[in-house]
Amino acid sequence: IQGIVFSKEKPEIRLINAEVETEPYEISGIMKHSNYFLFRHSLKEVKSGNYYLSMKIGQEEIYRKIIAVLSFHVEKPKGFEWSDPATFRYSYVFEMAQAYLNKGDVDASLSYFNRLPESLWNATTLPVIASAFYQKQDFARVVELLEKEAVVKKYSVLLMLGNASLKIKRLPKAAEYFEQLRNYGDTAKVNRVLGAIYLSLGEREKAKVYMDRAEELEKKQK
């Protein structure tokens, strides 16, 4: 288990069995970095079950969440294999970037993402990094990152690509991505977007097909 705690004081972190009364597991490996703490602790000796992840500052519990500890081994994605001491520190760089992104501090997030070596800008990390550039409204950069062959074009990626392409007026490519989104669900919203795109491209007959389809789907929802 690993994570980040934003605090000036060192937290006390424990796993408390939610099912039976046993001694809590103390989480060690807590390291201080300026205004936050990083923690990382192996759960190899922890039995499967439900636990409360508890964090205290002094006598005050500031966080409690129930988590499940499972007995099977889960393979980490290739881009997040940090067992090599030379690259281990990048796990914390990536976690910090995500933490700042979740807080809405995009500039700080990107500053951390930019510390990752090029080899770790891969199929796993690129969609996350691209989402930071999307929030930054650097839509050309979003397209550049997500159009890389290594990136799997799943729903969230296609949606970012479609919207980013619209923002930078790449209408034919936007249409292509929204067409692919229909494979995940033929919705009125997607059809209306496609209708508007084709209307802007001067393809009125094609635009009408999608607009009519959008109206048909909306009537079914009523």
Tab-separated table of C-alpha atoms in Angstrom:
chain	number	residue	atom	x	y	z
A	1	ILE	CA	0.000	0.000	0.000
A	2	GLN	CA	1.341	3.446	-0.778
A	3	GLY	CA	0.067	7.000	-0.814
A	4	ILE	CA	0.528	10.654	0.055
A	5	VAL	CA	-0.576	12.648	3.114
A	6	PHE	CA	-0.463	16.441	2.941
A	7	SER	CA	0.478	17.458	6.480
A	8	LYS	CA	3.158	19.367	8.391
A	9	GLU	CA	3.183	16.706	11.125
A	10	LYS	CA	4.061	13.062	10.639
A	11	PRO	CA	0.879	10.975	10.538
A	12	GLU	CA	0.273	7.704	12.340
A	13	ILE	CA	-1.094	5.259	9.762
A	14	ARG	CA	-2.661	1.930	10.707
A	15	LEU	CA	-4.716	-0.893	9.231
A	16	ILE	CA	-7.481	-1.969	11.611
A	17	ASN	CA	-9.295	-5.242	10.963
A	18	ALA	CA	-12.963	-4.419	10.355
A	19	GLU	CA	-14.161	-7.988	10.950
A	20	VAL	CA	-12.382	-9.271	14.065
A	21	GLU	CA	-10.569	-7.620	16.955
A	22	THR	CA	-6.834	-7.941	16.417
A	23	GLU	CA	-3.834	-5.736	16.935
A	24	PRO	CA	-3.720	-3.068	14.194
A	25	TYR	CA	-0.941	-3.145	11.627
A	26	GLU	CA	1.313	-0.138	11.901
A	27	ILE	CA	2.302	1.317	8.523
A	28	SER	CA	5.994	2.114	8.429
A	29	GLY	CA	8.078	3.570	5.636
A	30	ILE	CA	6.697	7.093	6.087
A	31	MET	CA	9.003	9.671	4.524
A	32	LYS	CA	8.805	13.448	4.844
A	33	HIS	CA	9.005	15.729	1.791
A	34	SER	CA	8.597	19.497	2.382
A	35	ASN	CA	4.825	19.842	3.088
A	36	TYR	CA	3.737	16.228	2.639
A	37	PHE	CA	4.558	12.650	3.641
A	38	LEU	CA	4.903	9.605	1.395
A	39	PHE	CA	4.186	6.135	2.742
A	40	ARG	CA	4.807	2.693	1.309
A	41	HIS	CA	4.327	-0.593	3.139
A	42	SER	CA	4.183	-4.222	2.016
A	43	LEU	CA	0.943	-6.092	2.810
A	44	LYS	CA	2.591	-9.475	2.372
A	45	GLU	CA	2.059	-10.402	6.041
A	46	VAL	CA	-1.499	-9.020	6.221
A	47	LYS	CA	-4.281	-11.614	5.999
A	48	SER	CA	-7.065	-11.188	3.442
A	49	GLY	CA	-10.088	-9.271	4.666
A	50	ASN	CA	-11.626	-5.846	5.137
A	51	TYR	CA	-9.621	-3.214	6.996
A	52	TYR	CA	-9.980	0.392	8.026
A	53	LEU	CA	-7.138	2.538	6.748
A	54	SER	CA	-6.795	5.016	9.610
A	55	MET	CA	-4.635	8.145	9.741
A	56	LYS	CA	-4.079	10.234	12.848
A	57	ILE	CA	-2.279	13.488	13.503
A	58	GLY	CA	-1.581	13.638	17.221
A	59	GLN	CA	-4.730	12.380	18.937
A	60	GLU	CA	-7.085	13.317	16.092
A	61	GLU	CA	-8.100	10.804	13.445
A	62	ILE	CA	-8.134	12.757	10.178
A	63	TYR	CA	-8.981	9.930	7.788
A	64	ARG	CA	-10.693	6.530	7.872
A	65	LYS	CA	-11.688	4.434	4.889
A	66	ILE	CA	-12.483	0.753	4.532
A	67	ILE	CA	-10.321	-1.168	2.073
A	68	ALA	CA	-10.111	-4.812	0.995
A	69	VAL	CA	-6.856	-6.746	1.201
A	70	LEU	CA	-6.836	-9.685	-1.217
A	71	SER	CA	-4.622	-12.729	-1.190
A	72	PHE	CA	-3.854	-13.009	-4.890
A	73	HIS	CA	-0.995	-11.360	-6.741
A	74	VAL	CA	-1.868	-8.572	-9.164
A	75	GLU	CA	0.596	-7.775	-11.919
A	76	LYS	CA	1.512	-4.103	-12.138
A	77	PRO	CA	1.319	-2.464	-15.552
A	78	LYS	CA	4.733	-2.398	-17.190
A	79	GLY	CA	5.006	1.367	-16.913
A	80	PHE	CA	4.554	1.193	-13.121
A	81	GLU	CA	7.105	-1.499	-12.320
A	82	TRP	CA	9.302	0.358	-9.847
A	83	SER	CA	11.366	-2.539	-8.475
A	84	ASP	CA	14.492	-1.201	-10.164
A	85	PRO	CA	16.187	1.127	-7.634
A	86	ALA	CA	17.197	3.442	-10.470
A	87	THR	CA	13.557	4.130	-11.388
A	88	PHE	CA	11.791	3.558	-8.063
A	89	ARG	CA	11.750	7.265	-7.211
A	90	TYR	CA	9.578	7.904	-10.257
A	91	SER	CA	6.665	6.115	-8.575
A	92	TYR	CA	6.498	9.014	-6.132
A	93	VAL	CA	6.902	11.557	-8.925
A	94	PHE	CA	3.896	10.057	-10.710
A	95	GLU	CA	1.851	9.865	-7.503
A	96	MET	CA	2.603	13.495	-6.740
A	97	ALA	CA	1.559	14.485	-10.253
A	98	GLN	CA	-1.743	12.639	-9.818
A	99	ALA	CA	-2.315	14.117	-6.371
A	100	TYR	CA	-1.883	17.676	-7.653
A	101	LEU	CA	-4.086	16.909	-10.666
A	102	ASN	CA	-6.841	15.652	-8.340
A	103	LYS	CA	-6.505	18.861	-6.301
A	104	GLY	CA	-6.914	20.929	-9.477
A	105	ASP	CA	-3.365	22.299	-9.439
A	106	VAL	CA	-2.614	21.528	-13.098
A	107	ASP	CA	0.643	23.477	-13.315
A	108	ALA	CA	2.137	21.609	-10.349
A	109	SER	CA	0.868	18.335	-11.781
A	110	LEU	CA	2.511	18.956	-15.146
A	111	SER	CA	5.759	19.981	-13.496
A	112	TYR	CA	5.901	16.522	-11.898
A	113	PHE	CA	4.814	14.684	-15.050
A	114	ASN	CA	7.619	16.444	-16.920
A	115	ARG	CA	10.142	14.940	-14.510
A	116	LEU	CA	9.312	11.439	-15.735
A	117	PRO	CA	11.797	10.018	-18.247
A	118	GLU	CA	10.566	9.558	-21.808
A	119	SER	CA	10.509	5.778	-21.339
A	120	LEU	CA	7.726	6.168	-18.754
A	121	TRP	CA	5.515	8.219	-21.073
A	122	ASN	CA	3.838	5.039	-22.238
A	123	ALA	CA	0.442	3.475	-22.956
A	124	THR	CA	-0.425	3.423	-19.246
A	125	THR	CA	0.672	6.910	-18.240
A	126	LEU	CA	-0.110	8.923	-21.392
A	127	PRO	CA	-3.930	9.083	-20.886
A	128	VAL	CA	-3.358	10.459	-17.363
A	129	ILE	CA	-0.767	12.973	-18.563
A	130	ALA	CA	-3.048	13.976	-21.453
A	131	SER	CA	-5.886	14.674	-19.016
A	132	ALA	CA	-3.632	17.248	-17.313
A	133	PHE	CA	-2.965	18.950	-20.648
A	134	TYR	CA	-6.720	18.834	-21.359
A	135	GLN	CA	-7.424	20.709	-18.122
A	136	LYS	CA	-4.664	23.125	-19.135
A	137	GLN	CA	-6.586	23.576	-22.419
A	138	ASP	CA	-3.533	22.604	-24.441
A	139	PHE	CA	-5.698	20.595	-26.832
A	140	ALA	CA	-3.049	20.204	-29.531
A	141	ARG	CA	-0.793	18.494	-26.978
A	142	VAL	CA	-3.660	16.212	-25.909
A	143	VAL	CA	-4.112	15.071	-29.511
A	144	GLU	CA	-0.378	14.625	-29.991
A	145	LEU	CA	-0.101	12.358	-26.929
A	146	LEU	CA	-3.254	10.294	-27.388
A	147	GLU	CA	-2.814	9.677	-31.103
A	148	LYS	CA	0.367	7.725	-30.384
A	149	GLU	CA	0.042	4.156	-31.588
A	150	ALA	CA	0.834	2.736	-28.138
A	151	VAL	CA	-2.257	4.335	-26.541
A	152	VAL	CA	-5.297	2.053	-26.446
A	153	LYS	CA	-8.272	3.913	-27.918
A	154	LYS	CA	-10.813	3.119	-25.210
A	155	TYR	CA	-13.877	5.260	-24.435
A	156	SER	CA	-12.194	7.876	-22.208
A	157	VAL	CA	-9.347	8.314	-24.700
A	158	LEU	CA	-11.694	8.620	-27.682
A	159	LEU	CA	-13.798	11.185	-25.822
A	160	MET	CA	-10.731	13.333	-25.049
A	161	LEU	CA	-9.514	12.989	-28.625
A	162	GLY	CA	-12.912	13.910	-30.042
A	163	ASN	CA	-13.395	16.961	-27.843
A	164	ALA	CA	-9.783	18.134	-28.216
A	165	SER	CA	-10.024	17.784	-32.007
A	166	LEU	CA	-13.187	19.908	-31.958
A	167	LYS	CA	-11.423	22.596	-29.927
A	168	ILE	CA	-8.609	22.907	-32.488
A	169	LYS	CA	-10.997	22.690	-35.472
A	170	ARG	CA	-9.826	19.279	-36.723
A	171	LEU	CA	-13.383	18.469	-37.700
A	172	PRO	CA	-12.791	15.390	-39.903
A	173	LYS	CA	-10.720	13.757	-37.125
A	174	ALA	CA	-13.301	14.786	-34.519
A	175	ALA	CA	-15.982	13.070	-36.591
A	176	GLU	CA	-13.825	9.949	-36.794
A	177	TYR	CA	-13.452	9.779	-33.018
A	178	PHE	CA	-17.131	10.424	-32.302
A	179	GLU	CA	-18.045	7.736	-34.844
A	180	GLN	CA	-15.921	5.318	-32.818
A	181	LEU	CA	-17.624	6.467	-29.613
A	182	ARG	CA	-20.931	5.245	-31.033
A	183	ASN	CA	-19.566	1.711	-30.666
A	184	TYR	CA	-19.799	2.231	-26.892
A	185	GLY	CA	-23.377	3.506	-27.053
A	186	ASP	CA	-25.539	5.045	-29.760
A	187	THR	CA	-26.652	8.077	-27.759
A	188	ALA	CA	-28.551	11.198	-28.745
A	189	LYS	CA	-25.700	13.404	-27.538
A	190	VAL	CA	-23.056	11.731	-29.711
A	191	ASN	CA	-25.366	11.820	-32.737
A	192	ARG	CA	-26.050	15.520	-32.225
A	193	VAL	CA	-22.316	16.245	-32.033
A	194	LEU	CA	-21.782	14.302	-35.252
A	195	GLY	CA	-24.664	16.140	-36.903
A	196	ALA	CA	-23.144	19.502	-35.945
A	197	ILE	CA	-19.701	18.450	-37.196
A	198	TYR	CA	-20.967	17.339	-40.587
A	199	LEU	CA	-23.095	20.466	-40.897
A	200	SER	CA	-19.944	22.543	-40.300
A	201	LEU	CA	-18.179	20.490	-42.954
A	202	GLY	CA	-20.961	21.277	-45.432
A	203	GLU	CA	-22.209	17.678	-45.570
A	204	ARG	CA	-25.867	18.495	-45.018
A	205	GLU	CA	-27.329	15.119	-45.936
A	206	LYS	CA	-25.014	13.291	-43.558
A	207	ALA	CA	-25.712	15.874	-40.858
A	208	LYS	CA	-29.460	15.292	-41.254
A	209	VAL	CA	-29.037	11.543	-40.779
A	210	TYR	CA	-27.371	12.079	-37.408
A	211	MET	CA	-29.763	14.813	-36.295
A	212	ASP	CA	-32.734	12.603	-37.142
A	213	ARG	CA	-31.147	9.729	-35.250
A	214	ALA	CA	-30.617	11.986	-32.212
A	215	GLU	CA	-34.294	13.020	-32.230
A	216	GLU	CA	-35.376	9.396	-32.541
A	217	LEU	CA	-33.281	8.392	-29.519
A	218	GLU	CA	-34.551	11.346	-27.477
A	219	LYS	CA	-38.177	10.352	-28.154
A	220	LYS	CA	-37.440	6.823	-26.921
A	221	GLN	CA	-36.091	8.228	-23.665
A	222	LYS	CA	-39.320	10.098	-22.886
